[in-house]
CSV table of C-alpha atoms in Angstrom, one decimal:
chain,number,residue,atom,x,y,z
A,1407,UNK,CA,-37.2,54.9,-0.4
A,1408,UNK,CA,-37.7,53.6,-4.1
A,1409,UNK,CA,-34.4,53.6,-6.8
A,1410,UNK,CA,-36.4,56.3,-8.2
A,1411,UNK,CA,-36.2,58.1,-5.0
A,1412,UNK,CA,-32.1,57.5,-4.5
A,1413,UNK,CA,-31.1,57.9,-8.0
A,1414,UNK,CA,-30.6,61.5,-9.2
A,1415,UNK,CA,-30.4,59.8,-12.5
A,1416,UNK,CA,-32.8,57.6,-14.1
A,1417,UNK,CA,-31.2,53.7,-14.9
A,1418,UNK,CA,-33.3,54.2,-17.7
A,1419,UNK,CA,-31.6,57.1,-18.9
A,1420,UNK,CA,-27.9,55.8,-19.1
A,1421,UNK,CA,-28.9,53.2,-21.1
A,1422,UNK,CA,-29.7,55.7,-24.0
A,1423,UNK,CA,-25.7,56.2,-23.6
A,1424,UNK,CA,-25.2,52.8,-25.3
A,1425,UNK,CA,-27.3,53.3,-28.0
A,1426,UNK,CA,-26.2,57.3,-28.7
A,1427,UNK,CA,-22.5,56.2,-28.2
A,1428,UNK,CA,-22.6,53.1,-30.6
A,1429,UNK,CA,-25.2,55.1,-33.6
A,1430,UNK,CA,-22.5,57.3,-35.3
A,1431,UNK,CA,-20.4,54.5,-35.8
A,1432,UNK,CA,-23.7,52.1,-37.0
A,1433,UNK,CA,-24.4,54.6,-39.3
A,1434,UNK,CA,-21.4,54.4,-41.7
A,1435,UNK,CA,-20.6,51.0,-43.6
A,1436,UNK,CA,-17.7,51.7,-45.8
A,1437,UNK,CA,-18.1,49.3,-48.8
A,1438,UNK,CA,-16.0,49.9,-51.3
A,1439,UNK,CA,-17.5,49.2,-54.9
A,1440,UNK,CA,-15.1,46.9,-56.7
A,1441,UNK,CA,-13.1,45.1,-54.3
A,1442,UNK,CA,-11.3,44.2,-57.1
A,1443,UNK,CA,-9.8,47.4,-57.3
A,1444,UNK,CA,-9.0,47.7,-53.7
A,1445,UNK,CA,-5.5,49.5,-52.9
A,1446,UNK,CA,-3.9,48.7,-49.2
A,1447,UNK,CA,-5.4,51.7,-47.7
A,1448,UNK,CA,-9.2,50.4,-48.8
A,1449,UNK,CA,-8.1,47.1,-47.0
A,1450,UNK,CA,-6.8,49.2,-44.2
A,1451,UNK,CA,-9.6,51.4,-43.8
A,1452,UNK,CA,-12.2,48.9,-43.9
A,1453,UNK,CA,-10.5,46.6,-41.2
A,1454,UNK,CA,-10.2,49.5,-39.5
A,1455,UNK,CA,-13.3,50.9,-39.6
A,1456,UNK,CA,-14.7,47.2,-38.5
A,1457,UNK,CA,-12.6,47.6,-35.3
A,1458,UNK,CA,-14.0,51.1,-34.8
A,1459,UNK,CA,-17.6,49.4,-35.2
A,1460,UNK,CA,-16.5,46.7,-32.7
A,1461,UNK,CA,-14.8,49.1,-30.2
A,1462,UNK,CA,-17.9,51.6,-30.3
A,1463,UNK,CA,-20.2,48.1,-30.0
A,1464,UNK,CA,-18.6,47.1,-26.8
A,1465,UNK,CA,-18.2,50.1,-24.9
A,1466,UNK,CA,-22.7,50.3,-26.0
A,1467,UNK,CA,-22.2,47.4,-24.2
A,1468,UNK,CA,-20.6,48.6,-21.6
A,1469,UNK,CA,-22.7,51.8,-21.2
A,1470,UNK,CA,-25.9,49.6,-21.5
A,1471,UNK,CA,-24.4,46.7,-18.9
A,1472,UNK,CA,-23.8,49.8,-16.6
A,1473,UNK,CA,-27.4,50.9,-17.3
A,1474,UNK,CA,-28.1,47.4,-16.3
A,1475,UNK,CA,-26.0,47.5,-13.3
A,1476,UNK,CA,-27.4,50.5,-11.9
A,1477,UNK,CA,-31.0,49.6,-12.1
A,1478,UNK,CA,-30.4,46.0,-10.0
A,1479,UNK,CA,-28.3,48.2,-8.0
A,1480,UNK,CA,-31.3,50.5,-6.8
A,1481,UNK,CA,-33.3,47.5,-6.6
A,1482,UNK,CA,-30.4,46.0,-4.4
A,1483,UNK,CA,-30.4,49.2,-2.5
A,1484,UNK,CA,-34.1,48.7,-2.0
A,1485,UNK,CA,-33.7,45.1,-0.9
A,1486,UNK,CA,-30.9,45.9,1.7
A,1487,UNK,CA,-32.6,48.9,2.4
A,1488,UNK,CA,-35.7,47.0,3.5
A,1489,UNK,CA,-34.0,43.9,5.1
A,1490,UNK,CA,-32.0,46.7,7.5
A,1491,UNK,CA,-34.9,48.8,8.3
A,1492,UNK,CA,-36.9,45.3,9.0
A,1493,UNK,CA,-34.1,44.2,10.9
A,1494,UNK,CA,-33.7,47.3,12.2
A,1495,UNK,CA,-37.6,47.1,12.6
A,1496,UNK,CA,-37.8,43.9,14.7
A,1497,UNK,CA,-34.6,44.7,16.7
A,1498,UNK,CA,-36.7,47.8,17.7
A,1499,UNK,CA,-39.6,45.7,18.2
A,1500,UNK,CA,-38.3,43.1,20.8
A,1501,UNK,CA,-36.1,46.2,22.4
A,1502,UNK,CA,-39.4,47.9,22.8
A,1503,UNK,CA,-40.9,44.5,24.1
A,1504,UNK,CA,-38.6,44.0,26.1
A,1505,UNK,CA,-38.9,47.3,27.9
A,1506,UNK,CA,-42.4,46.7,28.1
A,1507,UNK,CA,-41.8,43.4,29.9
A,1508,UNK,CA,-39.6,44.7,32.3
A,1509,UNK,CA,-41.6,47.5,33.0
A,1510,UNK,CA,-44.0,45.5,33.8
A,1511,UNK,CA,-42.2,43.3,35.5
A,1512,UNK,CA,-41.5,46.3,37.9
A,1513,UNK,CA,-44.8,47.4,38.3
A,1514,UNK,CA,-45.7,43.7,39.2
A,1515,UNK,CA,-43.2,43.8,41.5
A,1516,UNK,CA,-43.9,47.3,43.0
A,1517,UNK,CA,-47.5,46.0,43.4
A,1518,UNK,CA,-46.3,42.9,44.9
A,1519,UNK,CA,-44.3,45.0,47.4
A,1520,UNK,CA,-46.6,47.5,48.0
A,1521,UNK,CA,-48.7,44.3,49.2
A,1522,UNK,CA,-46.2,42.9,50.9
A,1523,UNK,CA,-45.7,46.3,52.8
A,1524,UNK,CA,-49.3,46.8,53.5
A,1525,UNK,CA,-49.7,42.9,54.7
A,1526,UNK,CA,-46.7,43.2,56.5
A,1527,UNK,CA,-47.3,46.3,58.3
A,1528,UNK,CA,-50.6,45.2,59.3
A,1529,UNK,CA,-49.4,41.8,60.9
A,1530,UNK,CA,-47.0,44.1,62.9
A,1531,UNK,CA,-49.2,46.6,63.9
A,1532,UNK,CA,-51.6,43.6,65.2
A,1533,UNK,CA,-48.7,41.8,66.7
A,1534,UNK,CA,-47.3,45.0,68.8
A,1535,UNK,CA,-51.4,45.6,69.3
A,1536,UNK,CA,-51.6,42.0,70.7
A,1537,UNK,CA,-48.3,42.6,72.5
A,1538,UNK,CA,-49.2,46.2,74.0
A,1539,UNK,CA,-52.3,44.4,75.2
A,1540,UNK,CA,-50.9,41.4,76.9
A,1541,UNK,CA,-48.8,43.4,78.5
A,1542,UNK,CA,-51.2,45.8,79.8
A,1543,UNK,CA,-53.3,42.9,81.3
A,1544,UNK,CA,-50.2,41.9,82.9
A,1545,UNK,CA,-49.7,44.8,84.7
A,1546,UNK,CA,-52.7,45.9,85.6
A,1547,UNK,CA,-53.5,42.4,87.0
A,1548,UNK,CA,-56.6,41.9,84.8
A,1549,UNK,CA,-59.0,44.7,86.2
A,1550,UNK,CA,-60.2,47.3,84.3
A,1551,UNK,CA,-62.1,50.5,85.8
A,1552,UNK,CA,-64.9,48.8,87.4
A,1553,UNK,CA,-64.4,45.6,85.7
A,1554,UNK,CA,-62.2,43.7,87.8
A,1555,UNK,CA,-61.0,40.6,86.2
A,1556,UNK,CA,-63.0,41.5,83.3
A,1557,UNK,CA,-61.2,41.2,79.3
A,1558,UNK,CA,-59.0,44.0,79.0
A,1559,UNK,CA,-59.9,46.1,75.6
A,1560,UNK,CA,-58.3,45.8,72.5
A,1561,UNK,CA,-57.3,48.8,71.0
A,1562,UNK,CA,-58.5,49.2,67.6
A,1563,UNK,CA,-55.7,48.0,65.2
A,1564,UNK,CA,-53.9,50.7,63.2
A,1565,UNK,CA,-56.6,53.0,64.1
A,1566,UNK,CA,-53.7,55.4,65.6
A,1567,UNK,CA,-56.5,56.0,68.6
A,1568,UNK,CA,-55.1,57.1,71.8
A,1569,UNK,CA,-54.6,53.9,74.3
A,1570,UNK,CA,-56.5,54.2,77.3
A,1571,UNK,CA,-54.2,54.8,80.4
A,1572,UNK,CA,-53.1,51.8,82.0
A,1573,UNK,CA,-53.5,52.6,85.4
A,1574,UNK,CA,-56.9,53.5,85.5
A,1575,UNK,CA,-58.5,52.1,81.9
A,1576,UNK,CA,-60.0,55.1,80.7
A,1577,UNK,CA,-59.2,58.1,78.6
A,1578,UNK,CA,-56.9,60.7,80.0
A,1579,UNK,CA,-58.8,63.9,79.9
A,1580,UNK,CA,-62.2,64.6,79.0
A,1581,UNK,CA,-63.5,62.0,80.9
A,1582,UNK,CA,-64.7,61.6,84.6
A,1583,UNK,CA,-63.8,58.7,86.8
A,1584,UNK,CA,-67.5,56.8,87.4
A,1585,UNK,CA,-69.6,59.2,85.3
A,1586,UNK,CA,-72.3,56.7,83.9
A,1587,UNK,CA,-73.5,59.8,81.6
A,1588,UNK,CA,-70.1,60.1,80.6
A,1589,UNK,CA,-69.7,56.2,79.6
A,1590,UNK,CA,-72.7,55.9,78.3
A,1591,UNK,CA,-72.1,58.4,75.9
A,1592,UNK,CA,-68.8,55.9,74.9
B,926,UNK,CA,2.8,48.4,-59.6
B,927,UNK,CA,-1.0,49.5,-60.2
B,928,UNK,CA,-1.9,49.4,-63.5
B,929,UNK,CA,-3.5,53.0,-65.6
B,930,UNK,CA,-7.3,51.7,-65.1
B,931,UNK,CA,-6.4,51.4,-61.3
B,932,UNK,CA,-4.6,54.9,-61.1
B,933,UNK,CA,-7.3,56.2,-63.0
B,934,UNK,CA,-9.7,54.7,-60.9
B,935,UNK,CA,-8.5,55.9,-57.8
B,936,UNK,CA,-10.3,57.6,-55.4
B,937,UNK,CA,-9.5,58.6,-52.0
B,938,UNK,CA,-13.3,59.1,-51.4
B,939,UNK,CA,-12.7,55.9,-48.4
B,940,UNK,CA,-10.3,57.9,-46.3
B,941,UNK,CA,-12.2,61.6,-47.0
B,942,UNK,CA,-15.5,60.0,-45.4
B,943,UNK,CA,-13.9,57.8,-42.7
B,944,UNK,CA,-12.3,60.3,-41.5
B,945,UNK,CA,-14.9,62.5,-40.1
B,946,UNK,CA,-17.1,59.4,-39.0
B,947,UNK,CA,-14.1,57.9,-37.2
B,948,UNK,CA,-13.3,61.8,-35.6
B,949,UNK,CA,-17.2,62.0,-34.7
B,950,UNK,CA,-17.3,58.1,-33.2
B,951,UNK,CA,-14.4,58.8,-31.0
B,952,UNK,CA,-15.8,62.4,-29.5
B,953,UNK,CA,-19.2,60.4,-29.1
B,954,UNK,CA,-17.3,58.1,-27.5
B,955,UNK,CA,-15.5,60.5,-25.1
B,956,UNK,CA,-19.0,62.7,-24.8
B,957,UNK,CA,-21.1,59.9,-23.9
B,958,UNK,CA,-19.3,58.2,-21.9
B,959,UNK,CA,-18.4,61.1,-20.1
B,960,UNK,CA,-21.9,62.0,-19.7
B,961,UNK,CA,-22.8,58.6,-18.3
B,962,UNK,CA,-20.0,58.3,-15.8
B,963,UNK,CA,-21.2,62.0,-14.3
B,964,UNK,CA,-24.3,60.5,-14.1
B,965,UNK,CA,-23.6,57.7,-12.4
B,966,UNK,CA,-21.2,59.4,-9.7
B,967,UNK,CA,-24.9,61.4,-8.9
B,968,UNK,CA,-26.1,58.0,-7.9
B,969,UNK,CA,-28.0,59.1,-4.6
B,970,UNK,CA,-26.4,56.4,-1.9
B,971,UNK,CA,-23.2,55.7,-1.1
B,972,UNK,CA,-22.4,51.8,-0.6
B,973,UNK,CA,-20.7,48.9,-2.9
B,974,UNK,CA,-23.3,49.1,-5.4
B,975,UNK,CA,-23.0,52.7,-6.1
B,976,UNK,CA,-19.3,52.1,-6.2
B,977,UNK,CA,-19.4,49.5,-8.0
B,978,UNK,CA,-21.1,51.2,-10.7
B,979,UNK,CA,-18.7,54.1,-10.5
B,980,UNK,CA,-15.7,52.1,-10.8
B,981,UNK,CA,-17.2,50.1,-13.8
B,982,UNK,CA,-18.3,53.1,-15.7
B,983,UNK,CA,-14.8,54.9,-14.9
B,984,UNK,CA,-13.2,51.8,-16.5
B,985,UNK,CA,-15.4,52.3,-19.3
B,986,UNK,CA,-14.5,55.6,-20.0
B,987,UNK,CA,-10.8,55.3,-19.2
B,988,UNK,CA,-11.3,52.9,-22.6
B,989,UNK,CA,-13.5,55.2,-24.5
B,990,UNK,CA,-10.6,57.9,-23.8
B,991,UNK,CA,-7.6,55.3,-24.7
B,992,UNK,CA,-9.5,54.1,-27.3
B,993,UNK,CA,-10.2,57.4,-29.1
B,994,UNK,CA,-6.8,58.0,-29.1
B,995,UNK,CA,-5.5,56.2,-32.1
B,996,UNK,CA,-9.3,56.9,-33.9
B,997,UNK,CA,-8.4,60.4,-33.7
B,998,UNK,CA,-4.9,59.7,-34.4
B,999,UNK,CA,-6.5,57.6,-37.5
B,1000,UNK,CA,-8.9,59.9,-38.7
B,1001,UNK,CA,-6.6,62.6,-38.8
B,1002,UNK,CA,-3.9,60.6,-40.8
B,1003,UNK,CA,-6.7,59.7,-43.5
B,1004,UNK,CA,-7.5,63.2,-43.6
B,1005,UNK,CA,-4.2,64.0,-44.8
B,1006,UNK,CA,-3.9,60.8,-46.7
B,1007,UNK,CA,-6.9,61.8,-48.7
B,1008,UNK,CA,-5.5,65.2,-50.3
B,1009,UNK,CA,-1.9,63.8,-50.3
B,1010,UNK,CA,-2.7,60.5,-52.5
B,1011,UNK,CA,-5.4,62.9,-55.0
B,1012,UNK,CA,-2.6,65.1,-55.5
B,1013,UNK,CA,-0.1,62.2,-56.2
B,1014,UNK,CA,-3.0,60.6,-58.6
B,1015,UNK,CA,-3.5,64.2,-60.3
B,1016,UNK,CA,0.6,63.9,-60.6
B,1017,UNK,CA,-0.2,60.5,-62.4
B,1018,UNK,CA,-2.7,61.6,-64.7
B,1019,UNK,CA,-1.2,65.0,-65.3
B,1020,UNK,CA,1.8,62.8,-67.2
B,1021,UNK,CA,-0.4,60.5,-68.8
B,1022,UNK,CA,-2.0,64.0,-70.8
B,1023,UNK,CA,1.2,65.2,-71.4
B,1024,UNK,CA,1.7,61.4,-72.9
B,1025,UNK,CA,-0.9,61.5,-75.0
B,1026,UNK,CA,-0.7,65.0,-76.2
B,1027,UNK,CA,2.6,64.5,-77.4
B,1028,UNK,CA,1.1,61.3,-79.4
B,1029,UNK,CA,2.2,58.8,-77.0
B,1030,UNK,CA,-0.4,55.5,-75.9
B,1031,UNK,CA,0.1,54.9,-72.6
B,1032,UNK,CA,-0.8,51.1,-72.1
B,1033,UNK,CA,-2.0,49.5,-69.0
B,1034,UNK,CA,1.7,48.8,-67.5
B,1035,UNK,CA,2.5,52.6,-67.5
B,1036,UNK,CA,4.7,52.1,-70.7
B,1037,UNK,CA,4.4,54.1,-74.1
B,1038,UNK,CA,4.2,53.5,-77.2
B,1039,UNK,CA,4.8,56.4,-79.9
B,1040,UNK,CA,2.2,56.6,-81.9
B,1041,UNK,CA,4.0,59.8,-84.5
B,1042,UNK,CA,6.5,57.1,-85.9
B,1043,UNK,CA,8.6,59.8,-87.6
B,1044,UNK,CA,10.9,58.5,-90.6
B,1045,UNK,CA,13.3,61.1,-89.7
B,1046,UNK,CA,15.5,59.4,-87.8
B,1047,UNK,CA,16.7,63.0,-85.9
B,1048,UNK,CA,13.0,63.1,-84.8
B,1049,UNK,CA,12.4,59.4,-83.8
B,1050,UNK,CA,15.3,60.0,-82.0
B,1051,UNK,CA,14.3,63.3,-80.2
B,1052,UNK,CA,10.6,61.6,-79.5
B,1053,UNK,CA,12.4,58.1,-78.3
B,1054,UNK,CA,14.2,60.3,-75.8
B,1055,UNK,CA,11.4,62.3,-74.7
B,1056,UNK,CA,9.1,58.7,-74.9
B,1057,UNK,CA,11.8,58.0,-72.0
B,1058,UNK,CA,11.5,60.8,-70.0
B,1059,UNK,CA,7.8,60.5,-69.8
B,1060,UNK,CA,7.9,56.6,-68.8
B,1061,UNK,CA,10.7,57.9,-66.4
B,1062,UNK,CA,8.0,60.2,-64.6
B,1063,UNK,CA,4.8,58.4,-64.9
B,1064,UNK,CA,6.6,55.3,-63.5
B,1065,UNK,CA,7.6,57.4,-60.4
B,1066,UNK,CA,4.5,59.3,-60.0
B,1067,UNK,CA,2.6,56.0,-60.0
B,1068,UNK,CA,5.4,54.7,-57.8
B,1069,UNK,CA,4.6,57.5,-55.0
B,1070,UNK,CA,1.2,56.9,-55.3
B,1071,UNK,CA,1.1,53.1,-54.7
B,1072,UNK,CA,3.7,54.0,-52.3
B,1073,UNK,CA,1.7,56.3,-50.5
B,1074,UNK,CA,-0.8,54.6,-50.4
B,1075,UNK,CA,0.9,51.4,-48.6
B,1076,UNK,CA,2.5,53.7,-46.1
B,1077,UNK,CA,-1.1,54.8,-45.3
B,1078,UNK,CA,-2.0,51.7,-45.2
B,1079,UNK,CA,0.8,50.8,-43.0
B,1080,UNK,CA,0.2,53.5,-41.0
B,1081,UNK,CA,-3.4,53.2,-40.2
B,1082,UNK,CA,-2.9,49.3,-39.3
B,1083,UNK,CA,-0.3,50.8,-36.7
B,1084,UNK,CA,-3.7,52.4,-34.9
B,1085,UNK,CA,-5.2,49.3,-35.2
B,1086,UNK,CA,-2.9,48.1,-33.5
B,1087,UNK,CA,-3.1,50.3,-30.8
B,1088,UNK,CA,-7.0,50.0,-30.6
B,1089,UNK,CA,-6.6,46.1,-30.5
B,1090,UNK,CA,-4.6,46.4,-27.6
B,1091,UNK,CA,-7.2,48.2,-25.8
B,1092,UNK,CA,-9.1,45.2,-25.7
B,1093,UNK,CA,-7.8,43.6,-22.4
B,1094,UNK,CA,-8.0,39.7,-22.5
B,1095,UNK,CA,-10.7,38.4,-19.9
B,1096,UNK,CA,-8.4,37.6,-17.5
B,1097,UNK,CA,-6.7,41.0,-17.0
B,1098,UNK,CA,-9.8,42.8,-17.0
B,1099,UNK,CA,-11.3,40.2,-14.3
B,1100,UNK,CA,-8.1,40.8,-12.2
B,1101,UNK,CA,-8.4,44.5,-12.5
B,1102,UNK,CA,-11.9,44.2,-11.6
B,1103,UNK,CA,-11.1,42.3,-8.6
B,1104,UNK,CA,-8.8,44.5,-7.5
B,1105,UNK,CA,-10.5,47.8,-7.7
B,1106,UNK,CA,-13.8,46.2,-6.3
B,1107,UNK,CA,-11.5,44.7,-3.1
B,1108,UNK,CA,-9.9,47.9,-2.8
B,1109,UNK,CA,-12.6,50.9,-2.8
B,1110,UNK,CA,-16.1,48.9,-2.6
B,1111,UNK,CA,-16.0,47.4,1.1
B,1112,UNK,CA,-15.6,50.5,3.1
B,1113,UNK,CA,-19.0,52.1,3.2
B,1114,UNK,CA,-20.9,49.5,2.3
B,1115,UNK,CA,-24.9,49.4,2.2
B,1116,UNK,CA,-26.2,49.1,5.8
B,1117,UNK,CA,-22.7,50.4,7.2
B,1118,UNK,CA,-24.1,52.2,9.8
B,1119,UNK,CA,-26.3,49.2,11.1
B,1120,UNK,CA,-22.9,47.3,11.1
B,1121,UNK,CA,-21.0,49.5,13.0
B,1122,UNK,CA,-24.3,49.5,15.3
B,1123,UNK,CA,-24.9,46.0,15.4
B,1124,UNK,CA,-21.9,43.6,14.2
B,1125,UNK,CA,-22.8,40.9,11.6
B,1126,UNK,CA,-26.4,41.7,11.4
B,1127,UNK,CA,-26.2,43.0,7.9
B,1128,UNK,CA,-22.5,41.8,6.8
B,1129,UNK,CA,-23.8,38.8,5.1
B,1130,UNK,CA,-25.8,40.4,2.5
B,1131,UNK,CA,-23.1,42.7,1.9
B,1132,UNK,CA,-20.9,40.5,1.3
B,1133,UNK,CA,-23.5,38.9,-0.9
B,1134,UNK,CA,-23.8,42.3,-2.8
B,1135,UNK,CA,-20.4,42.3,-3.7
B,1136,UNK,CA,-19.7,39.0,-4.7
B,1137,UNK,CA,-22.9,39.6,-7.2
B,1138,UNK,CA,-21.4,42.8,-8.5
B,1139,UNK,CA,-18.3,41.2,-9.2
B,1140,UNK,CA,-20.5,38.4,-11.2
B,1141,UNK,CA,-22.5,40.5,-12.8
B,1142,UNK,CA,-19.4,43.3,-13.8
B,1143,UNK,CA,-17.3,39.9,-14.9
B,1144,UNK,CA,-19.5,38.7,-17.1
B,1145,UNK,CA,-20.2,42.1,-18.6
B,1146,UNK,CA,-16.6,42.8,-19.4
B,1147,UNK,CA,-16.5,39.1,-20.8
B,1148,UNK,CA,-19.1,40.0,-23.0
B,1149,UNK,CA,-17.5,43.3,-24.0
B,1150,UNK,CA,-14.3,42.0,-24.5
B,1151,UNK,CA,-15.6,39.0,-26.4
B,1152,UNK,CA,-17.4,41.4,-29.1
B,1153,UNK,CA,-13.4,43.5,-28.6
B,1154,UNK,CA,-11.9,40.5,-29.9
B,1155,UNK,CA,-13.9,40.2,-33.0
C-alpha cells in the first residue's frame, strides 16, 4: 500500500484549505485615507480587522500544518507499514525455515531409523539363522541325509524359505528319501 | 468633540465593507475547516497518525468555530453601526442647513455666528434665541455621533477581545495537546495487530510515531499561536 492508496483524501488537497480559508481575509486591507481624520471606530476596525487577518493566517497555518501532517503521516504509515510486513516477512521466513529444518530433521531421522530397522532386523534374522543352525547341528549330531559329519546347511538368511526337517535334512514333501534324480535336480 | 470638517467628513464606508468581509472570513473559516476536518476523518487507516491528525484538525476547527464567534458578532455590530452613525451624521448636517439657511456660519467648533445682525433689537433678540437653540441641537447631534461612534468602537474592541483570547498561550495548547494525544492516540496504534500477535516487536516505532506527532503538532501550534499573538 502507498499513502495514495490509504488516503481517501489527497494530503495535497487539504492544503488548498489553508490557502482558500486565509484568501477572503488577504483580499481586504482596510486603509483608511487620512488617518488624520480617524474616529475610534476606524482605530477599532482596523485593529480589528488586523486580528481577523492574523486569526484567518494561523488557522491557514493550521490547515496547511495539517496538510503537512497528513502527508508524513501516510508516509509514516508506509514506513511502519513496511517495517511490520518485513518484520512480519522475516518472522514468516525463519518460521517457515524452521519447519523446513525440522522437517527435515524428521525425515533424516525416519531415514536413519528406517536404516536402523532394516540393519537391525537383518543382524537378527542372521543371529536366530546362526542360532537355528547351531542348534540343529546339535541335535542332529552333525549328520546330514547321507552326509554324516558333514557342515550342516545354512538356511538362506531372510529368504523366508522353508527349513529342511531336522530329523532327516531334506524337504518335507515333494521329495524322495535317496532319489539322486530328485537331488540332482536341487 | 469632532470638529464640522470631521462630521462632514465622515463616513461609515470602514464598518459597511468590513462587515461583509469579516461575515464571509468567518463562514470561510467555519466552511473550510469543516471541509478539511471531514476530510481528514476519511483518512483510510486507523492508528496514532490518523488520530493524530483528526484530533489536530478537530482542535483547529473547534478555533475556527470559537473564533468566528465574535467576527460574526463583530460584523454584525458594524453593520448596524454603519446606518446608525450615517443617520446620526445626516442628524448633524441636517442642523448645520437649517444653520445656514436661517443665516447662521457655523464655525469649525460647532458654534454660530449670526450673520443677519438685525438693528432691531426685538429681532436680534428672537435670532440670538433661535442662534441658541440651533447650537443647543448641533452640539448634541454631534455629541451622539462621536458618542456613537466610541461606543462602537468600544464595542467592537470587546470582540477583540474575545478573539485574542482564543489564542491559547504555547503552554496551554502543548498541555492540551499532550493530553488529547495520551488519551485517544495509543489504543489502536499502527501495527496493533502485530503487537497483540507478537509483543514489543513493533511498540518501539510506535512509540516513536507518537512522540514525533507530538513534535511535529507542538511546534505547529507554536507557530500558529506565535502569528495569534501578533
Amino acid at each position: 500500500l502507498s499513502g495514495g492508496d490509504v488516503l481517501n483524501v489527497n494530503p495535497a488537497d487539504l492544503r488548498g484549505y489553508g490557502s482558500r480559508t486565509h484568501a477572503r481575509t488577504a483580499d481586504f486591507h482596510y486603509e483608511p485615507a487620512d488617518s488624520e481624520g480617524d474616529w475610534p471606530s476606524h482605530h477599532s476596525v482596523r485593529r480589528f480587522h488586523g486580528q481577523v487577518q492574523a486569526t484567518g493566517q494561523g488557522l491557514s497555518t493550521d490547515l496547511d500544518g495539517s496538510a503537512d501532517h497528513a502527508e508524513r503521516s501516510a508516509d509514516e504509515h508506509d514506513k511502519h507499514d513496511d517495517s511490520a510486513s518485513k518484520q512480519m516477512s522475516t518472522l514468516m521466513g525463519m518460521a517457515s525455515g524452521l519447519l523446513k529444518d525440522g522437517m527435515g530433521a524428521a525425515t533424516d531421522m525416519g531415514k536413519s531409523l528406517t536404516t536402523m530397522a532394516t540393519t537391525v532386523g537383518t543382524a537378527a534374522t542372521q543371529s536366530l539363522t546362526t542360532g537355528l543352525n547351531a542348534a540343529m547341528t546339535a541335535a542332529t549330531g552333525g549328520a546330514k541325509g547321507g552326509q554324516p559329519g558333514g557342515a550342516p546347511v545354512p538356511l538362506a538368511a531372510g529368504t523366508g524359505s522353508v527349513p529342511e526337517s531336522p530329523t532327516t535334512g531334506h524337504e518335507e514333501k515333494g521329495r524322495d528319501h535317496g532319489d539322486a534324480d530328485a537331488d540332482s535336480h536341487v | 468633540m469632532a470638529t464640522l470638517t470631521q462630521i462632514r467628513t465622515f463616513n461609515t464606508a470602514h464598518l459597511a465593507e468590513a462587515a461583509p468581509q469579516w461575515a464571509g472570513a468567518a463562514d470561510n473559516w467555519t466552511f473550510h475547516t469543516s471541509g478539511a476536518l471531514q476530510d481528514v476523518s476519511t483518512l483510510g487507516w486507523e492508528g496514532l497518525n490518523s488520530a493524530a491528525s483528526v484530533a489536530h484538525m478537530e482542535q483547529v476547527h473547534s478555533r475556527a468555530l470559537t473564533a468566528s464567534s465574535p467576527v460574526v458578532a463583530a460584523s454584525e455590530l458594524v453593520a448596524a453601526a454603519a446606518s446608525e452613525l450615517t443617520v446620526l451624521q445626516s442628524r448633524v448636517m441636517t442642523i448645520v442647513s437649517w444653520c445656514l439657511e436661517g443665516a447662521y456660519w457655523v464655525g469649525e467648533d460647532l458654534k454660530l455666528t449670526d450673520m443677519f445682525r438685525s438693528p432691531n433689537a426685538a429681532v436680534y433678540k428672537m435670532r440670538s434665541q433661535i442662534q441658541d437653540w440651533l447650537e443647543s441641537m448641533l452640539s448634541q447631534a454631534a455629541n451622539d455621533l462621536v458618542t456613537h461612534d466610541q461606543a462602537v468602537a468600544s464595542a467592537l474592541d470587546g470582540h477583540a477581545q474575545m478573539l485574542d483570547n482564543n489564542c491559547l498561550t504555547p503552554d496551554q495548547i502543548r498541555r492540551k495537546l499532550t493530553h488529547d494525544a495520551v488519551k485517544g492516540g495509543i489504543p489502536g496504534a499502527i501495527g496493533g495487530g502485530v503487537v497483540g500477535g507478537i509483543p514489543g516487536l513493533v511498540v518501539g516505532g510506535v512509540a516513536g510515531a507518537m512522540t514525533n506527532d507530538l513534535g511535529d503538532l507542538i511546534d505547529l501550534v507554536d507557530g500558529t499561536t506565535k502569528v495569534c499573538e501578533k
